Every structure is written in structure tokens, then in C-alpha cells.
Coordinates of C-alpha atoms in Angstrom, one line a residue:
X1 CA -133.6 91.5 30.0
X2 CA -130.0 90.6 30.7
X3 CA -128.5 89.1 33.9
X4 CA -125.5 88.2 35.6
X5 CA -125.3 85.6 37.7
X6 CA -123.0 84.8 40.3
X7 CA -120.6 85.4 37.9
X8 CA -116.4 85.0 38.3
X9 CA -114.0 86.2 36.0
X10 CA -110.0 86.1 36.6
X11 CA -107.5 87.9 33.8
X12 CA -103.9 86.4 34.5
X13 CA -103.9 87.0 38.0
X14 CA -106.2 89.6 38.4
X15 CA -109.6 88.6 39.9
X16 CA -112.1 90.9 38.2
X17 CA -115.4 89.2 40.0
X18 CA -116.2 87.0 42.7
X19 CA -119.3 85.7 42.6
X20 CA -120.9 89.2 41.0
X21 CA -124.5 89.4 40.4
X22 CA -126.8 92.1 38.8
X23 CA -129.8 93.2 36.3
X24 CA -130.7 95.4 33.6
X25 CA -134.4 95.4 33.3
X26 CA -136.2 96.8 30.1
X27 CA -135.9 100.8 29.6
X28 CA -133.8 101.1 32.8
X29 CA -131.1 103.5 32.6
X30 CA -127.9 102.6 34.4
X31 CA -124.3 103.7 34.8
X32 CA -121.4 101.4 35.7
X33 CA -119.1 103.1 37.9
X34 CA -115.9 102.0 39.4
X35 CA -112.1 102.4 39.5
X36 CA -109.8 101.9 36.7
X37 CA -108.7 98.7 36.1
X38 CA -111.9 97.4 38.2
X39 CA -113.5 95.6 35.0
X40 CA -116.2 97.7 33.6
X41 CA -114.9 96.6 30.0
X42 CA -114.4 93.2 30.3
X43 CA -118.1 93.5 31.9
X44 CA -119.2 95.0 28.3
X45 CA -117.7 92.4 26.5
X46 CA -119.0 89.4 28.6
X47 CA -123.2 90.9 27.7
X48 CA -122.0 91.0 24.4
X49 CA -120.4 87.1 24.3
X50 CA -116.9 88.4 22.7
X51 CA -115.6 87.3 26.6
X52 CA -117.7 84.1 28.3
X53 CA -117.5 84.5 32.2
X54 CA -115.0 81.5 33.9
X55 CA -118.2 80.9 36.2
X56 CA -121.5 81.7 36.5
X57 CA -124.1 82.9 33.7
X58 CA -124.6 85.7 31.8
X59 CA -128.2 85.6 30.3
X60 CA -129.6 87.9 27.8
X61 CA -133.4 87.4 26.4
X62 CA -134.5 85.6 23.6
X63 CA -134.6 88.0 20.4
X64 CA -132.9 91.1 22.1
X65 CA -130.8 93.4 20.2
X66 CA -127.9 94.6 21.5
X67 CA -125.6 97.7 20.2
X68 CA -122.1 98.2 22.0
X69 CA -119.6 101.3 21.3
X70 CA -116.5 100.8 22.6
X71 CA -113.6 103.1 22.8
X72 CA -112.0 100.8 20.1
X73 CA -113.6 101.8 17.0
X74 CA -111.3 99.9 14.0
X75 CA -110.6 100.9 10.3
X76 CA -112.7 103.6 9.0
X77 CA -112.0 104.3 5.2
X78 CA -113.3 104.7 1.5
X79 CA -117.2 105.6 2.8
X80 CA -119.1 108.6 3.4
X81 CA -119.5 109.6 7.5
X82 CA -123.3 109.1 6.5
X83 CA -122.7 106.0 4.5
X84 CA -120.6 104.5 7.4
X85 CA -123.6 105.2 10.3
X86 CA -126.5 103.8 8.2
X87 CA -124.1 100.7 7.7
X88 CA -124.9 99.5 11.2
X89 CA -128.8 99.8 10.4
X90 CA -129.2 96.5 9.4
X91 CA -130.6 95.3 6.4
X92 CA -131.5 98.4 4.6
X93 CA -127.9 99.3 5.2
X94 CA -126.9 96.8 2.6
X95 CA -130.0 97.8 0.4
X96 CA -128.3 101.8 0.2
X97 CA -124.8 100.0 -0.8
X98 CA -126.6 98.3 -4.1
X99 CA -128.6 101.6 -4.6
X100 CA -125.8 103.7 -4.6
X101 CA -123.9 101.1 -6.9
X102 CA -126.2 100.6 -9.2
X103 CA -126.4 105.0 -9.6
X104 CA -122.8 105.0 -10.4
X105 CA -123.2 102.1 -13.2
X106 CA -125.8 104.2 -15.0
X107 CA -123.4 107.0 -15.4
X108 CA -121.0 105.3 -16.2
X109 CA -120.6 105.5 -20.4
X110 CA -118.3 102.0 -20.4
X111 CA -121.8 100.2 -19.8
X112 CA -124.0 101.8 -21.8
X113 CA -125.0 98.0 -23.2
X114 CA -126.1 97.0 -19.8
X115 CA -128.4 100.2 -19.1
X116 CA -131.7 98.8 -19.6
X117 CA -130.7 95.6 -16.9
X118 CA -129.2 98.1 -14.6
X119 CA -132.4 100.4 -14.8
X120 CA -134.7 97.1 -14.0
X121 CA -132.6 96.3 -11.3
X122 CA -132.4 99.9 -9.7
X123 CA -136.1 100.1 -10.2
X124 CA -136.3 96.5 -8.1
X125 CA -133.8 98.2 -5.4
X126 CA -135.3 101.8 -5.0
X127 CA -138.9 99.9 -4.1
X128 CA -137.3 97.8 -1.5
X129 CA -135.3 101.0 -0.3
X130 CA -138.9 102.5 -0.1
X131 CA -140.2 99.6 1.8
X132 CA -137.4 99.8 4.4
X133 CA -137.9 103.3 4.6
X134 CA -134.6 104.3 3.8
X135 CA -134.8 107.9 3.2
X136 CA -136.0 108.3 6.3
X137 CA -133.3 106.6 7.9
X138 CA -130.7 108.9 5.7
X139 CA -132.5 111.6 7.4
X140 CA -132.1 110.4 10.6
X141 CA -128.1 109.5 10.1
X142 CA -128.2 112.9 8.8
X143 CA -129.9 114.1 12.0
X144 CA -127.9 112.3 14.5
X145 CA -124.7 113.3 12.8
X146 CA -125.6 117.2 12.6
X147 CA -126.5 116.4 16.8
X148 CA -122.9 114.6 17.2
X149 CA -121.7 118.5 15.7
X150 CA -120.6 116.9 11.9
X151 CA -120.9 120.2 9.5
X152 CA -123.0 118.6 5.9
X153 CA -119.4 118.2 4.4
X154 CA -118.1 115.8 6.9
X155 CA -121.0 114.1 6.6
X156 CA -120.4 113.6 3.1
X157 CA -116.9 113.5 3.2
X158 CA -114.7 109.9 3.1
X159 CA -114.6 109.2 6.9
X160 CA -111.2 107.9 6.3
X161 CA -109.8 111.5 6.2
X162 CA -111.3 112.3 10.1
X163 CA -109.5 112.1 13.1
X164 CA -109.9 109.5 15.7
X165 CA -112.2 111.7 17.8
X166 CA -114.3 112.5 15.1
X167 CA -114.4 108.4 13.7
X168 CA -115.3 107.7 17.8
X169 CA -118.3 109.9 16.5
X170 CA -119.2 108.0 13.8
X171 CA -119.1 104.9 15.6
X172 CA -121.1 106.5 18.1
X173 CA -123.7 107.6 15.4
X174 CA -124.1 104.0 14.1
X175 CA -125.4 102.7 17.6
X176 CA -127.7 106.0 17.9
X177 CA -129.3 105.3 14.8
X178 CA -129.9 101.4 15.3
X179 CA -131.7 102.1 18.4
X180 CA -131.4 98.7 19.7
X181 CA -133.0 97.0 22.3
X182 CA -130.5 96.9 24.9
X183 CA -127.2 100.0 24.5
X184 CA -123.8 99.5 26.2
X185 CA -122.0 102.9 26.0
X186 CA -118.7 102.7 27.0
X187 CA -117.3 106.3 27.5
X188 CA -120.0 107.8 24.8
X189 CA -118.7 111.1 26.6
X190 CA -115.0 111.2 25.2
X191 CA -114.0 113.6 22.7
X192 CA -117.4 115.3 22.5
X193 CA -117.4 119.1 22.9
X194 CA -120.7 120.4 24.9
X195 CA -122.9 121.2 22.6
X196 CA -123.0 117.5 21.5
X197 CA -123.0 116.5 24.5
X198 CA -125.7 118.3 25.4
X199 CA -127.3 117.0 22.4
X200 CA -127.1 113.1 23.5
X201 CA -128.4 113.8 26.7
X202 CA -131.3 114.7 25.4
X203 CA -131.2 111.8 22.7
X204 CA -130.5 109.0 25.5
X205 CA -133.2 110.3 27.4
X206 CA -135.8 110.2 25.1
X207 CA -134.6 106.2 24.2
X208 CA -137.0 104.1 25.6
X209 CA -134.4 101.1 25.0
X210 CA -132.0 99.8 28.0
X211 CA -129.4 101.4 28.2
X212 CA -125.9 100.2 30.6
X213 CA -123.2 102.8 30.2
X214 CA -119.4 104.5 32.1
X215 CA -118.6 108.1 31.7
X216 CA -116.4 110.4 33.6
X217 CA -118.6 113.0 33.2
X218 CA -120.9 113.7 36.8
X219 CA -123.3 116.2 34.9
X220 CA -123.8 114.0 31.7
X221 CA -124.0 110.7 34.2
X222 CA -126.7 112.2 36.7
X223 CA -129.0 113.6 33.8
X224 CA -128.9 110.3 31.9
X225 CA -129.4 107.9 34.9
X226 CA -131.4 106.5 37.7
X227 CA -129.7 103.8 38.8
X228 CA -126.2 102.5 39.4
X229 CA -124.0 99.6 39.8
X230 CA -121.2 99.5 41.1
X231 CA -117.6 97.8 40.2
X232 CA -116.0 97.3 43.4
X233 CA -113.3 94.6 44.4
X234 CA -115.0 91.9 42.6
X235 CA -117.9 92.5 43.5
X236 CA -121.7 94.2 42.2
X237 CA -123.9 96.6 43.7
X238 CA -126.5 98.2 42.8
X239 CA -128.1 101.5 44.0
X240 CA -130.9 103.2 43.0
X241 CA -131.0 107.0 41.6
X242 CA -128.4 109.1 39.9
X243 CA -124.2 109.3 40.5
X244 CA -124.8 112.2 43.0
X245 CA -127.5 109.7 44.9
X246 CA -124.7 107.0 44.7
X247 CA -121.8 109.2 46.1
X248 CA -124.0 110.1 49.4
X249 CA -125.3 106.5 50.0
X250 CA -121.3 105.2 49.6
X251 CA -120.0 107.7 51.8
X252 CA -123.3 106.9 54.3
X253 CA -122.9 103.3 54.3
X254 CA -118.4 103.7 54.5
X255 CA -119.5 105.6 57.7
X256 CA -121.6 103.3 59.1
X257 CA -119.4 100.4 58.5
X258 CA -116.0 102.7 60.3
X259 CA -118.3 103.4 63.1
X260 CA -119.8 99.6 63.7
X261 CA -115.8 98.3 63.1
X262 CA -114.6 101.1 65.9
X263 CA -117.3 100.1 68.3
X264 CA -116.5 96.6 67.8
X265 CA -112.6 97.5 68.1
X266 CA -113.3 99.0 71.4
X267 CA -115.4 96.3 73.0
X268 CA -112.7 93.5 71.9
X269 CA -109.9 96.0 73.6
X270 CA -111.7 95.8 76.6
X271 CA -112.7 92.1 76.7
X272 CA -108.5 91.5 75.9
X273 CA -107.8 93.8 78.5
X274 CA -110.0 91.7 81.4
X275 CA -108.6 88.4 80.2
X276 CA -104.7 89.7 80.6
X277 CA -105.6 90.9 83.6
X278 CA -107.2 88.0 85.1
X279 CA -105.9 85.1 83.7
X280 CA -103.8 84.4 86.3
X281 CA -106.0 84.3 88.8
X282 CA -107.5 80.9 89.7
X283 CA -110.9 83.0 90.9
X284 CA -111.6 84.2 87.5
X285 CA -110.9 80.8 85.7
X286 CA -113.9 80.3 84.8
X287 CA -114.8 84.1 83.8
X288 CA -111.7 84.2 81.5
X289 CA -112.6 81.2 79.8
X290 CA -116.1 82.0 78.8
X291 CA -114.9 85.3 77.4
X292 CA -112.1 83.6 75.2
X293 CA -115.1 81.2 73.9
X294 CA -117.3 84.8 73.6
X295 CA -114.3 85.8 71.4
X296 CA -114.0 82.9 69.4
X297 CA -117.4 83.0 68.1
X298 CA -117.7 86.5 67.5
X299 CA -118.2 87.8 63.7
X300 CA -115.3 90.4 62.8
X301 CA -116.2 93.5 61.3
X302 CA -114.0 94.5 58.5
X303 CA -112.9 98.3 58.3
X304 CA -114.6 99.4 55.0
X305 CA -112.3 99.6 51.8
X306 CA -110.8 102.8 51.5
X307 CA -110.2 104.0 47.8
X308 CA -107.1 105.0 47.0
X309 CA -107.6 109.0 46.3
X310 CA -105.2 111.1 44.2
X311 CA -104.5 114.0 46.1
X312 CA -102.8 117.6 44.3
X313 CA -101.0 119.4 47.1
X314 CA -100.1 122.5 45.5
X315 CA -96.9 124.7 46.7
X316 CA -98.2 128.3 46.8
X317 CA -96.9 130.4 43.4
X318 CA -95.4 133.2 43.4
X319 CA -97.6 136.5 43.4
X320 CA -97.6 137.7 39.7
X321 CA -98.7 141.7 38.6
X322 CA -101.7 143.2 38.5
X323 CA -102.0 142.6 34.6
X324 CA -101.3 138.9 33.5
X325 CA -102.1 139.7 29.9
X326 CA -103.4 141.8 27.3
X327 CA -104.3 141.2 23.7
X328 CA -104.7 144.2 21.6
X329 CA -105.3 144.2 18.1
X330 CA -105.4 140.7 17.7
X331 CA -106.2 139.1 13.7
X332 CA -105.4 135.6 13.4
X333 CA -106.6 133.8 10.3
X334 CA -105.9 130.4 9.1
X335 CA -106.0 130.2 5.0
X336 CA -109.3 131.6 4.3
X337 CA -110.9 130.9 7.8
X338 CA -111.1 134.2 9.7
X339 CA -110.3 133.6 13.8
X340 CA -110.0 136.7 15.1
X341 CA -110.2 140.1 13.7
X342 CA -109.2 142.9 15.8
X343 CA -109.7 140.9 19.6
X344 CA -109.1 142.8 22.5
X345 CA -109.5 141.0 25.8
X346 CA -107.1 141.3 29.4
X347 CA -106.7 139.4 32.1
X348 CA -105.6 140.6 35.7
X349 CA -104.5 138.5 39.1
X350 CA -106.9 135.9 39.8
X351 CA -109.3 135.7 37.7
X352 CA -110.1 132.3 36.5
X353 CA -111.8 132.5 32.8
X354 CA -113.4 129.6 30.9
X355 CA -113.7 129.9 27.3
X356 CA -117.1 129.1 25.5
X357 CA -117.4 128.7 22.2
X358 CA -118.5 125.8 19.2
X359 CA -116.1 124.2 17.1
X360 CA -113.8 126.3 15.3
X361 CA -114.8 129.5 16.9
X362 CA -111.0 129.5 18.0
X363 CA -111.0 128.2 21.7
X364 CA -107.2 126.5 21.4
X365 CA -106.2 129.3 19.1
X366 CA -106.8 132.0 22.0
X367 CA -105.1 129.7 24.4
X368 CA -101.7 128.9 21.5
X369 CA -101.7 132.7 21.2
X370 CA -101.8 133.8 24.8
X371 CA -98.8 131.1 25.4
X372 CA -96.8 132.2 22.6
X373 CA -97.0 128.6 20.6
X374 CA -98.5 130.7 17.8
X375 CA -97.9 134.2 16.8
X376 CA -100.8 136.7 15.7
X377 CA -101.2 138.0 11.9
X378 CA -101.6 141.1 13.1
X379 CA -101.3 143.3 17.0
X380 CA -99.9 142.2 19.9
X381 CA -100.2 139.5 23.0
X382 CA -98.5 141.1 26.2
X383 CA -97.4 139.0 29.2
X384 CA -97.5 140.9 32.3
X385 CA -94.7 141.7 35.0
X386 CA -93.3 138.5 37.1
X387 CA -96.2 136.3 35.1
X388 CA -94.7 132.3 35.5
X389 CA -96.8 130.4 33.1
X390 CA -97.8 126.8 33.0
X391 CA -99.6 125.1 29.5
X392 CA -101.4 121.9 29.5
X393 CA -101.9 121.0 26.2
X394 CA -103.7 118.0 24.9
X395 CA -99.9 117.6 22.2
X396 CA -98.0 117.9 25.5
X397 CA -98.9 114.1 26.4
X398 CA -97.7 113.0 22.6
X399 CA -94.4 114.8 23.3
X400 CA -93.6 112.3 26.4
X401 CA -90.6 109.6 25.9
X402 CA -92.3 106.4 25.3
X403 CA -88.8 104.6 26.9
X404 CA -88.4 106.7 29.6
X405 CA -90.5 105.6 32.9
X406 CA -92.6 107.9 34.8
X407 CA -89.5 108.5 37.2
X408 CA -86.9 109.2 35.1
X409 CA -89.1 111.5 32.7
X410 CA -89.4 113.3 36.4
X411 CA -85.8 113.2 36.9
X412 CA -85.5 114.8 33.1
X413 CA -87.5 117.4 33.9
X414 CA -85.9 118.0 37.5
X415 CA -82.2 116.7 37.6
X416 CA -81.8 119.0 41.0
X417 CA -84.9 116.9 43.0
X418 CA -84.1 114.6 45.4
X419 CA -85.4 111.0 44.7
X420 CA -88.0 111.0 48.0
X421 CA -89.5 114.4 46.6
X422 CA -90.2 113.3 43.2
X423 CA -91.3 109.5 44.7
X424 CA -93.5 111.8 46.5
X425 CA -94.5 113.9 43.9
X426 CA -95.7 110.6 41.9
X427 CA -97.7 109.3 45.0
X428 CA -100.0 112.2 44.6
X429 CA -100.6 112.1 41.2
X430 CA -101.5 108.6 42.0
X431 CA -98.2 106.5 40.5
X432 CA -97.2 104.8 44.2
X433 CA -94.9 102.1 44.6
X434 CA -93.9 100.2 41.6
X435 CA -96.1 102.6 39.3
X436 CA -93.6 105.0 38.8
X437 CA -91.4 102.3 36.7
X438 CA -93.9 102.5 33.7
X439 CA -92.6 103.3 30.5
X440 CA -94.8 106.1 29.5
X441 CA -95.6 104.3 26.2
X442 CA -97.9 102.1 28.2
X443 CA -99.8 104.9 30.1
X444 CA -103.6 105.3 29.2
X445 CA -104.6 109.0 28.6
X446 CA -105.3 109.6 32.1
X447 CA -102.4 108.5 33.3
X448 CA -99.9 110.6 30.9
X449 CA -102.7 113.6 31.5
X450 CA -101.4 113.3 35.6
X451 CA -98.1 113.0 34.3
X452 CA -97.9 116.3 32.6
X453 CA -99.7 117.6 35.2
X454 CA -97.6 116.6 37.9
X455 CA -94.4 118.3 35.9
X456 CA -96.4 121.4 35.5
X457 CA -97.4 122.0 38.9
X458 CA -94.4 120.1 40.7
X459 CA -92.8 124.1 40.4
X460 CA -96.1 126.1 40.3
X461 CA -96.9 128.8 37.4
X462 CA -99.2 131.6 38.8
X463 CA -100.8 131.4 35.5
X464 CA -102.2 128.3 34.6
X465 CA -103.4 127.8 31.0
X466 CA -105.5 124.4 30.4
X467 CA -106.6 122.9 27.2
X468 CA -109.2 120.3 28.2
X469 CA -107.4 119.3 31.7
X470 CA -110.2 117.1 32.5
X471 CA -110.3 114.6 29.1
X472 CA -109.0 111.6 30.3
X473 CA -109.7 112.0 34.1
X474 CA -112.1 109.6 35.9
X475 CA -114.5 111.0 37.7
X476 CA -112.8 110.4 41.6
X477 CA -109.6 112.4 39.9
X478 CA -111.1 115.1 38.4
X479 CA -112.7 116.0 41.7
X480 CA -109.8 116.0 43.6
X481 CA -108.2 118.2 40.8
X482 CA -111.0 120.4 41.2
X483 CA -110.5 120.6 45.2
X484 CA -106.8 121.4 44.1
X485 CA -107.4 124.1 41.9
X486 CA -109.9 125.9 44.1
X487 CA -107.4 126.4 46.9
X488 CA -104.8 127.7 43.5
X489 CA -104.1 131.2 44.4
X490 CA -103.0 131.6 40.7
X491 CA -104.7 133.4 37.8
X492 CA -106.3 130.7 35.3
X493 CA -107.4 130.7 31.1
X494 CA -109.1 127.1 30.7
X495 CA -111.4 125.4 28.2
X496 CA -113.1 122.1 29.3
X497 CA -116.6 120.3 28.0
X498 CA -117.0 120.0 31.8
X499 CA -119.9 121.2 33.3
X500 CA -119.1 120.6 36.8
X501 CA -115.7 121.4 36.3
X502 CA -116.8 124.8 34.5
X503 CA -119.5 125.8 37.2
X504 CA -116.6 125.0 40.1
X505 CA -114.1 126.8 38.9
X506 CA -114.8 129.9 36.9
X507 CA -115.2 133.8 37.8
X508 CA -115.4 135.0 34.6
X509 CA -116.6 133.5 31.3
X510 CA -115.4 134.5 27.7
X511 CA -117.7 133.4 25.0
X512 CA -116.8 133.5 21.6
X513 CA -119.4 134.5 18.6
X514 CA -119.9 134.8 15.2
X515 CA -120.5 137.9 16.1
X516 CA -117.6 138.7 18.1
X517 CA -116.5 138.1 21.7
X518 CA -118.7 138.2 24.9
X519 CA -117.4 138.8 28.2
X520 CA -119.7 138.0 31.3
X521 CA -118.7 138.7 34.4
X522 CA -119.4 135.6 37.3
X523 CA -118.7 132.6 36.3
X524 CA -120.2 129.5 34.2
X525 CA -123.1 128.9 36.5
X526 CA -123.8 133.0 36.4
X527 CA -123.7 132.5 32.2
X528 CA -126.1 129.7 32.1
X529 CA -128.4 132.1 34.1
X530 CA -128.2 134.8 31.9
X531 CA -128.3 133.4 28.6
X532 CA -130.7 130.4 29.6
X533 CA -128.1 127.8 28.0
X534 CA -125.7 125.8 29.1
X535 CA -123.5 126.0 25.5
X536 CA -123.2 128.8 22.8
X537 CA -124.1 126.7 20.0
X538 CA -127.6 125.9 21.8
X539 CA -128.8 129.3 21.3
X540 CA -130.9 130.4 18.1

């Protein structure tokens, strides 16, 4: 259905590929995997012809549609959310636009003159709306939409006045409802909370188009997929089965390739070691020789590539009390939108509690309030004795210098740190060498999310308090953040839309209802037992 054949591709000096080949075949689903920086974009755009390869082919089949969401979704103004996702159906799309013209003509008193034209036409354009089935499609926009977690106002609502995330949904929406041929989803699993997450699992898997696509989300990626290539130094591979499948067979074929290059190390040692020893001697001659020849022709193995890993090395924290906080009391409204009313909830030394909930059922409002960035209407927030608290906040990475680099903003924050310590500090949150002389207004997300992280934790709270930690993390990162955290001896409050990162590092779970807060004891993998879902907003 689409292949790529031997291809190369070079971006200034960077090689991207050498010579890369692979296929997606009809209904496969596949998930491109690879370091940042390794090319899974510039893959993208080469299928979609915005980027021709330098050499090789890439080949797509006759009559094929293709529909690509990228992270980049443009200007979104002056149309309704639903208007704007049945714009990428096609022709019907442009059929609605008339329609929906043509209604606001005939209430419009200024053209009374032209009615009976204007009612000939609309009858003309209603019958080819029919023939297109265009209701139904409104109801599907309408039903992918409420999926993506859009309330009916948003829906109708100018999709100008959203935020980027939410636009990112609409563009996402457009593709969904197109169901082309052939999907490239680049990062479909940004800015979505779980519930519509959960949601597009199920929608992907029950698309019985092709389907290519990168996420840093291991749950979402191994539910979705059966098959994976791999970006790696230029190069294509592809494994069958899931990202967990993947993983083993990497780390299987890494050992086998150490062990092969050790054996062979060893058996060149020793044929070195004879030749030094002998080659003086006239009565080996001819012995020597043969093994430098032996030598010659002999294939070297090369040691397998070793990805650079971040690695968090946490300093222990000091012990805090017994009681880390307590909310008693607690009303917090905004305008006429009722938070809390009355919320009583404590947390003592080392327990680690997620926070479940949908949209708006005051996630990051429990968080602001337990940090003291907002105050309560009404009762009181209590920090406990010798509590040292640290706040990741999706703001905090807006609130970094854009001229500073990524050492001095570390020598801001710590004037009394030596220069090896911080260099140091850097290298494990993955800034070595000349890295750390970025200006932090050209860092990605992930990299001013390791930033902040690497302030907060260079002196370590006991109480960590983490809004979304994991939303710009790849998936190699946020593993080895969850390896980090589990050794924390800390307490922790967190939110996340990330399953594995949930089930890995809760105790206690704090869900929050309509109907008032649940507490459940065990953590998220104990909740999904017990209430059979993996997401409040799943349950009826």
C-alpha cells in the first residue's frame, strides 16, 4: 500500500536515513518508534509528498487516501468545532458550507426579493446534502467530537475561541471522521485526558484502514498495535507485535550482539597476544604470518549502539511529619461553577495519591490549593510539620527565560553550586555537552519539562506535587522517571493521563465525582479492579 525504498534523506548535516526500507500493508497497524530528533516527522511528511526523499522511492498505491495529523494544526477561526471537522470530509464538506449559507440568506429581511431563488436553490442543495448523506456525517462529527470529550457547546461554539489542546482535538477529529484509506497519527496521544484516550483506542481499533503512527504513551501504543518500525541511526526495522514485544526483542538482540562482540574481542586478544609473542622467533615465521592474514580477513563485530538513557539520581529528602496535609472545610467555586463544597481529604508520609477525575471535576484546582497558588472560598488547607514542597506545573515551563541557556537558568536558580555539579546535574536530565548552551526559547516541551524537573529535584522536596509530569516525555524518559520516583522516599499528589505511569506509581487513588470524592485505598491498578474501569468518566 505504501513503500519505502532504499530511501536516503540528509537535513543540513544531519543524515536522517541511509538506505532505509519498509512497508505498510492494508489494515496493518503500526507504530513508529525512535529517539528524538531520529526523523519520525520528516518520515510523515515524505508518505505524504510535502518532503521528496534525496534517494530512493517512496511509493504509495494508485487511488489511496491518505489523512495525516500533525502536531502543527494552523489557523482555526470564524467556524463551528463541528463545522471545522466535517470540513475535512470532502465534498459534502463544501455542500454543508452552501446549506448553511443559503439558511442565513432566507432570514435575512435585506433579501426578501431574492427569497423565491434562494428557496429553489436550497431545495437543489438540501437533495444533494441528502445524497451525500450529510446528516449522518453531522452525527458522526458530533459523535467523534463528544468521544474527543467536546461538551455540545464547544461543539457549537467558534473554534477560534479554544485553546491549542483543544484545536489539536479538532484537527484530530477531522482525520477520525474522513476515515481514509491509509492514517499517519503523529502524537494523536498529546493533550488528551483518559477518558478520550480511552475512547480512540477503541475507535482506532475498530478502523479497518492503515494506520502508521508515534506516541509516548506504552498503554495506548501496545493496545493499538501489532507491529513496529523502528527509527534507528538511519536506518528501518521492522518487528512484529506490540511496543512491549519490541522492547524484549531489542534488548534480546542488544544482548546477543554484546555477547558475539565480547567473544570476538577475546579471541582477537589472544590471536595478538601469540603474534607479539612469537614474532621474533624465526620458528614461528610462518605461524605468525598466517594468523596476521587470519586477522586481516576477519569480519569485525561492532558493539551494539547504546542509547543514550536519561538517568534521575535523586538525593534522599528530608523526613517530613507524620501529616503532610489536611484540607478541612474546603469550598472553592469559580463564578457559578461549583468545585468543591465542603472537601475533607489528608495526606500522611509516603503515600503517593493519583487524582482521577473528567474534565473540570477540579483535578489542578486540588493540586493549586494544596500548594497555596490559590486560596479556598471557604476552610482551610494545612501543611504539615517540616513538609519541603516541590510543584511541577504545566505554567512553570512558560515562566522559563527564553534568553537565558539551560546553564545559566541553573546558575539562577543555584548561585551557591559549583559549575561540575550543575554540568552534572544537566547530564542526567539528558542536556550533555554543548546542550546545556540552549537558550530555553528553543527547547521542545520535553526538554523545558526536564528542565523544571531538574531545578525541582536538584534540592529534593519530600513532597512532590505533579501536574501532568509525564506530557511531553518520550517514552525511554518517562520510564526512567518512573524508575526515579519509585526509589523517592517522599510523599507524592499527582495527576497524569498515564496509565503505566498511574499503575507504577500509586498507593492510594482519589477519585473525584459529581457526587463527591472517592477515596480507594491501593493504588490505580487496585481502582481499575474495583470499579471495572480504567477512567471515571467511563462509568454509567
Amino acid at each position: 500500500m505504501i513503500r519505502l525504498d532504499k530511501i536516503g534523506k540528509q537535513n543540513g548535516k544531519q543524515i536522517v536515513f541511509i538506505e532505509a526500507s519498509a512497508a505498510l500493508q492494508r489494515g496493518e497497524k503500526v507504530g513508529l518508534v525512535g529517539p528524538n530528533g531520529a526523523g519520525k516527522t520528516t518520515l510523515f511528511r515524505m508518505i505524504t509528498g510535502e518532503e521528496p526523499p534525496d534517494e530512493g522511492q517512496v511509493s504509495t498505491e494508485r487511488g489511496i487516501t491518505i489523512g495525516y495529523f500533525s502536531q502543527d494544526v494552523g489557523e482555526m477561526s470564524g467556524r463551528s468545532a463541528v463545522a471545522e471537522v466535517m470540513e475535512g470530509a470532502g465534498p459534502v464538506s463544501a455542500v454543508a458550507a452552501e446549506l448553511r449559507e443559503l439558511e442565513a440568506a432566507m432570514a435575512d429581511p435585506d433579501r426578501a426579493d431574492e427569497m423565491d431563488a434562494i428557496i429553489e436553490r436550497y431545495g437543489e442543495v438540501q437533495s444533494r446534502f441528502e445524497e451525500l448523506d450529510g446528516y449522518a456525517l453531522e452525527g458522526r462529527a458530533r459523535e467523534v467530537l463528544d468521544g474527543l470529550s467536546f461538551s455540545q457547546e464547544m461543539m457549537d461554539g467558534d473554534v477560534g475561541a479554544l485553546s491549542g489542546g483543544w484545536k489539536m482535538r479538532v484537527a484530530l477529529a477531522r482525520i477520525l471522521l474522513m476515515r481514509p484509506d491509509a492514517m499517519l497519527l503523529d502524537e494523536p496521544s498529546n493533550h488528551l485526558d483518559l477518558e478520550s484516550l480511552i475512547w480512540l483506542e477503541s475507535f482506532l481499533k475498530g478502523y479497518d484502514g492503515a494506520l502508521l503512527m508515534t506516541s509516548h504513551d506504552r498503554a495506548f501504543m501496545n493496545r493499538v498495535v501489532s507491529k513496529i518500525i523502528e527509527i534507528d541511526a538511519g536506518q528501518l526495522t521492522t518487528y512484529s507485535g506490540d511496543y512491549e514485544f519490541y522492547e524484549g526483542q531489542r534488548a534480546l538482540a542488544e544482548a546477543q550482539k554484546q555477547a558475539q562482540f565480547e567473544r570476538q574481542q577475546a579471541m582477537l586478544a589472544k590471536e595478538i597476544a601469540f603474534i607479539e609473542r612469537f614474532k621474533a622467533r624465526a620458528s614461528h615465521a610462518a605461524q605468525v604470518q598466517s594468523r596476521v592474514k587470519k586477522l586481516d580477513k576477519i569480519e569485525r563485530v561492532e558493539p551494539p549502539k547504546r542509547r543514550v538513557s536519561v538517568s534521575f539520581d535523586f538525593p534522599p529528602a528530608p523526613r517530613s511529619g507524620e501529616d503532610v496535609v489536611s484540607l478541612k472545610g474546603v469550598h472553592k467555586r469559580y463564578g457559578a461553577k461549583v468545585i468543591y463544597e465542603g472537601l475533607d481529604f489528608g495526606i500522611r508520609r509516603r503515600e503517593r495519591w493519583c487524582v482521577m477525575g473528567v474534565n473540570g471535576a477540579g483535578k489542578s484546582t486540588l493540586l493549586k490549593l494544596v500548594t497555596g497558588t490559590t486560596e479556598p472560598d471557604a476552610g482551610t488547607v494545612a501543611i504539615g510539620g517540616s513538609v519541603k514542597l516541590g510543584y511541577f506545573a504545566q505554567h512553570a515551563m512558560d515562566l522559563l527565560d527564553g534568553e537565558l541557556t539551560i546553564f545559566e537558568s541553573l546558575e539562577q536558580d543555584f548561585p551557591q553550586a559549583g559549575q561540575g555539579s550543575l554540568r552534572a546535574l544537566a547530564g542526567c536530565f539528558g542536556f550533555s555537552g554543548d546542550d546545556v548552551e540552549k537558550r530555553c526559547r528553543v527547547l521542545s516541551g520535553g526538554e523545558k519539562a526536564r528542565l523544571v524537573m531538574a531545578k525541582m529535584l536538584y534540592d529534593p522536596p519530600n513532597f512532590l506535587v505533579l501536574d501532568e509530569p509525564t506530557n511531553h516525555l518520550d517514552i525511554v524518559t518517562k520510564q526512567m522517571l518512573i524508575g526515579a520516583l519509585s526509589a523517592y522516599e517522599g510523599t507524592m499528589l499527582f495527576v497524569s493521563h498515564d496509565r503505566h505511569f498511574l499503575a507504577a506509581l500509586s498507593n492510594r487513588v482519589l477519585e473525584l465525582t459529581e457526587e463527591g470524592p472517592h477515596l480507594y485505598g491501593g493504588g490505580y491498578t487496585e481502582y481499575v479492579a474495583r470499579t471495572g474501569q480504567e477512567a471515571p468518566g467511563l462509568r454509567h
